XYZ file of C-alpha atoms in Angstrom:
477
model
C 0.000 0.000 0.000
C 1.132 3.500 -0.780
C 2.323 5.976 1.737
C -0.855 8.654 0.722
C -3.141 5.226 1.019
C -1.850 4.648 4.471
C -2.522 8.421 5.797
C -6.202 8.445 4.131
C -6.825 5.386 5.950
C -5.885 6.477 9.271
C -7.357 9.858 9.136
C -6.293 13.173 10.371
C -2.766 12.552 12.484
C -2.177 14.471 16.080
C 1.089 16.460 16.383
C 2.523 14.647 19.597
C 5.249 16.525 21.192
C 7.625 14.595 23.000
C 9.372 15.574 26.126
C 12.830 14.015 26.973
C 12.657 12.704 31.106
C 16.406 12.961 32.591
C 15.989 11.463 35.959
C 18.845 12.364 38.260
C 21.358 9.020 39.509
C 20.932 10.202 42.834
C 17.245 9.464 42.517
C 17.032 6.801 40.543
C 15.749 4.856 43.849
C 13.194 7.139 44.933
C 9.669 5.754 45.759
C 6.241 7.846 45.384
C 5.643 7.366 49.191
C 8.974 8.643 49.967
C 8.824 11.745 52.577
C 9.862 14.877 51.072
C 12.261 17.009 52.947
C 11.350 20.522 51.580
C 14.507 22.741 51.305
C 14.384 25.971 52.646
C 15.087 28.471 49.535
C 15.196 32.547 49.543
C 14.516 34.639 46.647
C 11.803 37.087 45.425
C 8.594 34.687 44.592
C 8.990 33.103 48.176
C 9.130 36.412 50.071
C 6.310 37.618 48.035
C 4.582 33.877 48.967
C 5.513 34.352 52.404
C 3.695 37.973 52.676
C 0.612 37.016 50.947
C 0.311 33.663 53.228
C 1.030 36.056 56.121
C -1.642 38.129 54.646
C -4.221 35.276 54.024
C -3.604 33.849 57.656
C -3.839 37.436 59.287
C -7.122 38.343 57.636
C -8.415 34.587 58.768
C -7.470 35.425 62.074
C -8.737 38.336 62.690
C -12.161 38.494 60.709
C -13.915 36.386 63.194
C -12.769 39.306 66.041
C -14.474 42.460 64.248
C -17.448 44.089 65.637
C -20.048 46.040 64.018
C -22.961 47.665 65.459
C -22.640 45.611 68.826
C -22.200 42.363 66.953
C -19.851 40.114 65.347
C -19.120 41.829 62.167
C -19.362 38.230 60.174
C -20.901 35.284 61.704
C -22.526 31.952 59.565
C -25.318 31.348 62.053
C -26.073 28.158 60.736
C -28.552 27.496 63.951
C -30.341 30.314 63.520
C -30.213 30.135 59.995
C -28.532 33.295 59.502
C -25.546 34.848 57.785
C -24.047 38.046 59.136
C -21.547 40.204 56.945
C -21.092 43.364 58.324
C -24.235 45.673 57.975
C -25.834 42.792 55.433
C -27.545 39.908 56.696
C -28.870 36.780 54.765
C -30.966 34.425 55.063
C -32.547 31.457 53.180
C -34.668 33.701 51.307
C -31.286 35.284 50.209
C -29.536 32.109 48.590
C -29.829 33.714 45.301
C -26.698 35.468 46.601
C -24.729 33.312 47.791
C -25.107 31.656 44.475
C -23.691 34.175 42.862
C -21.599 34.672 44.933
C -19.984 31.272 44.624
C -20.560 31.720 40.799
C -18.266 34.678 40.773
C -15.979 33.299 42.815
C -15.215 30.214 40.374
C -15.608 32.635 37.424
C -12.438 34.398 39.044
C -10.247 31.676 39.604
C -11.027 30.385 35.774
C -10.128 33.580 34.970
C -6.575 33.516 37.092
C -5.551 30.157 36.129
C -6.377 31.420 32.532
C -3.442 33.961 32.771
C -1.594 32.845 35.568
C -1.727 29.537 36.007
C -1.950 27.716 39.224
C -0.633 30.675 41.081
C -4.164 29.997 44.004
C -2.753 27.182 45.160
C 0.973 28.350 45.410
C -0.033 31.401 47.573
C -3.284 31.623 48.526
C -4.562 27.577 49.073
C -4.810 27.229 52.863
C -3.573 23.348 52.255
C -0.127 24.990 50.870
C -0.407 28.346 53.482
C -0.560 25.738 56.611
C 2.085 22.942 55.071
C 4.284 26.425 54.872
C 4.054 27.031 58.772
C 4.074 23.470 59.593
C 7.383 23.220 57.722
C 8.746 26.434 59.335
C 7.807 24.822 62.865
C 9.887 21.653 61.731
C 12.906 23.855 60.253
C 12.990 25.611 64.012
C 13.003 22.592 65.891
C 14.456 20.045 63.932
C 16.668 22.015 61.396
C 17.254 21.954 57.704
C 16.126 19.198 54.927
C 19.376 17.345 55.454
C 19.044 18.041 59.710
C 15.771 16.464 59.138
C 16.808 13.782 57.314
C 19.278 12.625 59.507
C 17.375 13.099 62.797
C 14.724 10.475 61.170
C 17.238 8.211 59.885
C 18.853 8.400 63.535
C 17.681 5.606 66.326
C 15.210 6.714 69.118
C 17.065 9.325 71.498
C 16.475 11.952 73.844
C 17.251 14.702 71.346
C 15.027 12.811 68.664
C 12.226 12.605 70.951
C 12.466 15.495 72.196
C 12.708 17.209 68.816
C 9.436 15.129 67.553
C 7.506 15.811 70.589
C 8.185 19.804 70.768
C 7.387 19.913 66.937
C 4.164 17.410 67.346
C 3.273 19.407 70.115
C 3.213 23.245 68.105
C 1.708 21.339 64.928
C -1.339 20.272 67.482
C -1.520 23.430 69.266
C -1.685 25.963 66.372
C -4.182 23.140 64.265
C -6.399 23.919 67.252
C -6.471 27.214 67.288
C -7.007 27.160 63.669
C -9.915 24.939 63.906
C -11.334 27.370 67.321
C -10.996 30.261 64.974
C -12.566 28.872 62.048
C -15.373 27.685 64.518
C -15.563 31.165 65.399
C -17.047 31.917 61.767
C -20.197 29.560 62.833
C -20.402 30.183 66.740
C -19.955 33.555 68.463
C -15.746 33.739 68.369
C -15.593 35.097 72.307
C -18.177 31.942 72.917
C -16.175 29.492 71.422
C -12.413 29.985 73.322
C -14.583 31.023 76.648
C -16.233 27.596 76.424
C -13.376 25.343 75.155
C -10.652 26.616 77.877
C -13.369 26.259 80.445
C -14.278 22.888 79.219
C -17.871 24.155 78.833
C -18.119 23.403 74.903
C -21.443 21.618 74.208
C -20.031 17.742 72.911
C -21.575 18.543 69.592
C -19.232 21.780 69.380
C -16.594 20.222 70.517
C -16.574 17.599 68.111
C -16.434 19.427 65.746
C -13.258 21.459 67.209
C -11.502 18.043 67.225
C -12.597 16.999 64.647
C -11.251 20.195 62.457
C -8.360 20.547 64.335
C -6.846 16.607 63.408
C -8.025 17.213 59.914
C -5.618 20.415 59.960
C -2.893 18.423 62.212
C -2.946 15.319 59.510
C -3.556 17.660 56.272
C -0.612 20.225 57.067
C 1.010 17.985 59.014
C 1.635 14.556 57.569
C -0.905 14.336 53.710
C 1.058 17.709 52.412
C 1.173 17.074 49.072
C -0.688 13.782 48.637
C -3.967 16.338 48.926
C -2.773 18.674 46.525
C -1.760 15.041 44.385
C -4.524 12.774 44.716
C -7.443 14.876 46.876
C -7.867 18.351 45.234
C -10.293 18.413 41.977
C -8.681 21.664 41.280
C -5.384 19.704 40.258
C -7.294 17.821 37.747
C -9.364 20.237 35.927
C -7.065 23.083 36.020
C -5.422 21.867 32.988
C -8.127 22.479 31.099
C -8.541 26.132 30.962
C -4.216 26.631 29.806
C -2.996 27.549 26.804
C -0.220 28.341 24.812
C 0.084 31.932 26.589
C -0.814 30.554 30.156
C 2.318 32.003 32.563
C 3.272 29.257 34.210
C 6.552 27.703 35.860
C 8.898 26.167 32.968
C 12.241 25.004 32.485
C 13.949 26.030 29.110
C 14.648 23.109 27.701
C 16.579 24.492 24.987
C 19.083 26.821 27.022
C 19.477 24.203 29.719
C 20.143 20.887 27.736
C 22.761 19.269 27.584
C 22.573 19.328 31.258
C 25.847 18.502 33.749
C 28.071 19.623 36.293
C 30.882 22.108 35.279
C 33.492 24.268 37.142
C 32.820 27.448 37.686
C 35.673 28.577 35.399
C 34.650 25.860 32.588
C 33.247 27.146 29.668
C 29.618 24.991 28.579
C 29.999 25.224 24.780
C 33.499 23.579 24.698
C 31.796 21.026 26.997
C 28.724 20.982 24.617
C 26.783 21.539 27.743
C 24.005 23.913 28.123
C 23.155 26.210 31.515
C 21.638 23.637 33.757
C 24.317 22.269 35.908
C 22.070 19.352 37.305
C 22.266 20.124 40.901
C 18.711 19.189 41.238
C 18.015 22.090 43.893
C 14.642 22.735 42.013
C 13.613 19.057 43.020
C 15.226 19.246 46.964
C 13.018 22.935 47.365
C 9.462 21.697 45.581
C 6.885 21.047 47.704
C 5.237 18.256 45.739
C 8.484 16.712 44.898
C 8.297 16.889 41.210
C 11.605 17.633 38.712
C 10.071 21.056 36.804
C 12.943 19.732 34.560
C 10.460 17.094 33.124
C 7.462 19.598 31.624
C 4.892 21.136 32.466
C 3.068 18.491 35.458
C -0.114 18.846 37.073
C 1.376 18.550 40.406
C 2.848 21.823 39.775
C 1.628 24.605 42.003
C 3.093 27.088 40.789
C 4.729 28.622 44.293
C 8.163 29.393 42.328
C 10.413 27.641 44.689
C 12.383 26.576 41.765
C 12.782 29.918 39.969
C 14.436 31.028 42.994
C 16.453 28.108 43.431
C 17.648 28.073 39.976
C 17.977 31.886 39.899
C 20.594 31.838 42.921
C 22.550 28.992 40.937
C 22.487 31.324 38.340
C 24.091 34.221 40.061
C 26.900 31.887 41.745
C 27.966 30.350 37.697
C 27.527 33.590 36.483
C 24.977 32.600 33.898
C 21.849 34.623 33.365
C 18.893 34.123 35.251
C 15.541 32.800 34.105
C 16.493 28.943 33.256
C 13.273 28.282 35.038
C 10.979 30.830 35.033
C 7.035 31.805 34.613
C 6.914 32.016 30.864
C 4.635 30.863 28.049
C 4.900 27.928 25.925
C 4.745 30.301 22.570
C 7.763 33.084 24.494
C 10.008 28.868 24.718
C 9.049 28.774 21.079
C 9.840 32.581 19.815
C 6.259 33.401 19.076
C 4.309 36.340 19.930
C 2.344 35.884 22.975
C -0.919 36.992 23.558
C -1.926 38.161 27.054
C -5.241 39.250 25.672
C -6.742 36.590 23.964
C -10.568 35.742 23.715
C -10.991 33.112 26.052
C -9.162 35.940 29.148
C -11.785 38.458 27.542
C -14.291 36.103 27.363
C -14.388 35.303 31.250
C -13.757 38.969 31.936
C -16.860 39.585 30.475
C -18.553 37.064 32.557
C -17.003 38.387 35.477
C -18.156 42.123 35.031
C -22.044 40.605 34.383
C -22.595 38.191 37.219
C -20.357 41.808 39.419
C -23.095 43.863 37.815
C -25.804 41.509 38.748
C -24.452 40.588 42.279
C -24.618 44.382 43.130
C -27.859 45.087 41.370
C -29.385 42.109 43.677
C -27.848 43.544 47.054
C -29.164 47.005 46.180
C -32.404 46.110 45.037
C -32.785 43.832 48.051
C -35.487 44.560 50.471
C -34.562 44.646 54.000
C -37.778 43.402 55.251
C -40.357 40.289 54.456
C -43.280 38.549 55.293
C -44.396 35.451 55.034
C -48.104 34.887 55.173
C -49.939 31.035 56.768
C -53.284 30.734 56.392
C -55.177 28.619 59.034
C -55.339 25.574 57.606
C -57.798 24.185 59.821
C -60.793 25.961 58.670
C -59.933 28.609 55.152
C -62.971 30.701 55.983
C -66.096 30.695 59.063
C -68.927 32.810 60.391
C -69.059 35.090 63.179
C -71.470 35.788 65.280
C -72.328 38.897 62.931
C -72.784 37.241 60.291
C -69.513 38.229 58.793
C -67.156 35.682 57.016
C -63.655 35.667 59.104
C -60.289 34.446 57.379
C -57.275 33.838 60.337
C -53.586 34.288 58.705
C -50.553 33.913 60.952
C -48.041 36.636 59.749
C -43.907 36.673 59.798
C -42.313 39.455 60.023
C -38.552 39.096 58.413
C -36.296 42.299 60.160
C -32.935 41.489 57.520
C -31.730 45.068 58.750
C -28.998 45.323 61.730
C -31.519 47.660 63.541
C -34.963 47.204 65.379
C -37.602 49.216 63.064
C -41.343 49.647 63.409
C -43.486 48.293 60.782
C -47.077 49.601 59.596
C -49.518 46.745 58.340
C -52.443 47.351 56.195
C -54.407 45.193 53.042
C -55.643 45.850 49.596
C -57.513 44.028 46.939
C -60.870 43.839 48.829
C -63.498 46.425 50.531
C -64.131 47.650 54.042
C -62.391 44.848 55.526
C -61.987 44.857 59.257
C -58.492 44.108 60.661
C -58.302 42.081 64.151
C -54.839 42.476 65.603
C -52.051 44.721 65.882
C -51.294 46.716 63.319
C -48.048 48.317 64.178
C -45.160 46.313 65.431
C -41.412 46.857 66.466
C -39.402 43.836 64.777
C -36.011 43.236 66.476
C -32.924 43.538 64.198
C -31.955 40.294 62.414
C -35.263 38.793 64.048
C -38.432 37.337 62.499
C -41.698 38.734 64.335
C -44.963 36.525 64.259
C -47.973 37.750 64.238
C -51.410 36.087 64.514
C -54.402 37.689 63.031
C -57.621 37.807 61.279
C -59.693 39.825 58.340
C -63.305 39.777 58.322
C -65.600 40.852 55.753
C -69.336 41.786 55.065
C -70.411 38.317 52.826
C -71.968 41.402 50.619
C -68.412 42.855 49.986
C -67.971 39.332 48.365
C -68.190 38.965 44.610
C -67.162 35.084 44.424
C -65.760 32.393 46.578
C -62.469 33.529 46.605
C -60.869 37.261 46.283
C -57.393 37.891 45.313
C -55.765 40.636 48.362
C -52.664 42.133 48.919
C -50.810 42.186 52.342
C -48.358 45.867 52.625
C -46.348 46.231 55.265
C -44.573 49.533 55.516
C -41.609 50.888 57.659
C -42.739 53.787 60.120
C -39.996 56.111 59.925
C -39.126 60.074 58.957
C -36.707 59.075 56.249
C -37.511 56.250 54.447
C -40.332 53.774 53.833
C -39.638 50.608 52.564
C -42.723 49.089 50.769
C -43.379 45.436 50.656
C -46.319 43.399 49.594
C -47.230 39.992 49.677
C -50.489 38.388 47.818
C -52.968 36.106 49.519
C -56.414 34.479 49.337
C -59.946 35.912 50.901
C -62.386 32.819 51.060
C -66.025 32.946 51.138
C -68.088 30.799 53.019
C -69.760 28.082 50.413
């Protein structure tokens, strides 16, 4: 068979690129459930991760604490069914925006990773933020990778037990005052440490404390990178939304290969080598363990550990920085790269229309409701008078952060005759009920049913806020 036969038959061939895998000798032996000793590395991307995890962990720590108007500026009331942010409080009525909330929030991080890359979960994830402190507690008790290292490898001492008990001990202590503080989100914050240092937590509370705390203790603490590996979804989709202009960390295959050691004083082109000197420091500082060497890798986080590594080998051979780097796949193949391209501008636009509609909700968003129950018992009866007599149980929704006064009234039908109060005071944050009736001359009555309106109205010099609710009339058969 011809050649052109052959290549009709098969159909349209895929360009497959292939990548050339140089495993170091020194690791050669190394197993997938091998513990990683993260070397500590200085340079500009892990200052710069160090302030924004400082940041992240700061703001976590200290939202729980603000007040506002006499009350916990933002509390997830999940008992009471309420959510508190700041002057703005929701409840189920107000999952709509939450939604969108949550909508916008994934619409932003497609957006990111668009441009970026994985750069959320090298600074901002709070897996990779807490397996950062839990490391730095190790480094200050235990030492450096190699310290480490050799402190494991050693037999059971006093200065190894010591060692693992001091660090064990911090790891436990802070994961529990992570998991108090992020139980502070859910339960008044002051509540929560009053109770659990006076051992007066409720056991349900409590359990949940634990429960957080030795899922922070065994995430940070021993998992690391198997979650960011095997447990995170984010890992496995995030692919999807690169590109050829996606910043990303990326070794230069083509200025670093042929890769070996060298003097100092040794010139690479007379040794046909290129700038990577194989030291494998990018491995020894990555937190998931991975050789950037190898391609781009979903296990990647993008935290940069490895530009700065490389960089500082750089600087000491005298070679110019940037062998790893955050670049584009089209800048490694001297193209022009596009930073605006129409799948960024594409979720941009999404983003500014679910902002636009987000805001347009809150504004628009009445700060009162009511909820109207009819008896079910009996839908309409006869008085004494003669008069037919509907009984509706009322609920009052206050979503404001202050107690208001409320004026009731109804529409749709003629003279009726309200029984019950008719101005209440509604507690902020607080749902009012309020049991009364409507009766009605039978010759006010066209039918057996008559569509009315319920308006309830807030008594104030300002401002009235104008709500209305429809309802049924019924007619005695």
């Amino acid at each position: 068979m011809k050649s052109e036969d052959k290549k009709s038959s098969v159909g349209i061939q895929i360009p497959v690129k292939n990548i050339k895998i140089h495993q170091p000798k020194q690791d050669e032996n190394y197993k997938p459930r091998d513990q990683i000793y993260v070397r500590k590395v200085k340079g500009f991307f892990q200052q710069f991760r160090q302030k924004m995890n400082f940041v992240f962990l700061a703001v976590f720590a200290v939202l729980p604490w603000l007040q506002y108007n006499g009350h916990q500026a933002i509390l997830f009331d999940i008992a009471e069914q309420r959510f508190t942010l700041w002057g703005l409080t929701l409840w189920p009525q107000d999952l709509t925006l939450l939604a969108w909330l949550f909508i916008l929030s994934a619409f932003l991080l497609f957006f990111v990773t668009t441009f970026l890359g994985r750069v959320w979960c090298g600074y901002l994830c709070p897996q990779t933020v807490w397996t950062f402190i839990f490391i730095w507690f190790e480094e200050k008790i235990e030492g450096t990778a190699n310290q480490r290292k050799a402190l494991d490898n050693q037999k059971l001492n006093f200065n190894k037990f010591w060692r693992k008990a001091l660090k064990h001990f911090c790891w436990l202590l802070f994961s529990i005052i992570t998991s108090l503080t992020f139980a502070g989100y859910f339960v008044p914050v002051e509540q929560v440490f009053i109770d659990f240092f006076t051992f007066n937590m409720s056991l349900g509370l409590a359990a949940v404390v634990w429960f957080f705390a030795f899922c922070t203790y065994g995430n940070a603490g021993w998992m690391r990178e198997i979650m960011c590996l095997h447990m995170c979804p984010y890992a496995r989709f995030q692919s999807a939304m690169f590109d050829k202009d996606t910043l990303t960390v990326t070794y230069d295959y083509n200025r670093g290969e042929n890769r070996g050691p060298r003097s100092r004083k040794q010139d690479p082109k007379k040794l046909e080598l290129g700038d990577c000197i194989d030291c494998n420091l990018c491995v020894h500082v990555c937190p998931t363990g991975i050789d950037i060497r190898n391609g781009l890798q979903y296990e990647c986080i993008n935290c940069g550990a490895c530009v700065d590594a490389c960089d500082g080998v750089m600087d000491r051979m005298n070679y110019d920085r940037g062998l790893i780097r955050y670049t584009t796949e089209h800048e490694l193949e001297g193209k022009k790269v596009h930073f605006i391209r129409p799948k960024l501008i594409g979720y941009a636009l999404v983003l500014t229309i679910m902002t636009v509609l987000l805001v347009m909700e809150i504004v628009n968003r009445k700060p009162v409701s009511i909820d109207i129950i009819r008896d079910r018992t009996e839908l309409a009866k006869e008085n004494f008078n003669g008069e037919i007599e509907n009984v509706y149980t009322l609920k009052i929704l206050n979503k404001s952060q202050t107690d208001n006064r409320y004026r009731l009234s109804v529409k749709g039908i003629n003279n009726p005759v309200w029984n019950g109060e008719q101005e209440v005071t509604v507690k902020a944050a607080s749902v009012f009920t309020l049991p009364m009736s409507l009766t009605v001359d039978p010759f006010e009555l066209d039918g057996y049913m008559t569509d009315i309106t319920f308006v309830i109205e807030l008594v104030s010099d300002e401002d009235e806020v104008v709500v209305e609710h429809e309802s049924r009339f019924f007619n005695k058969r």
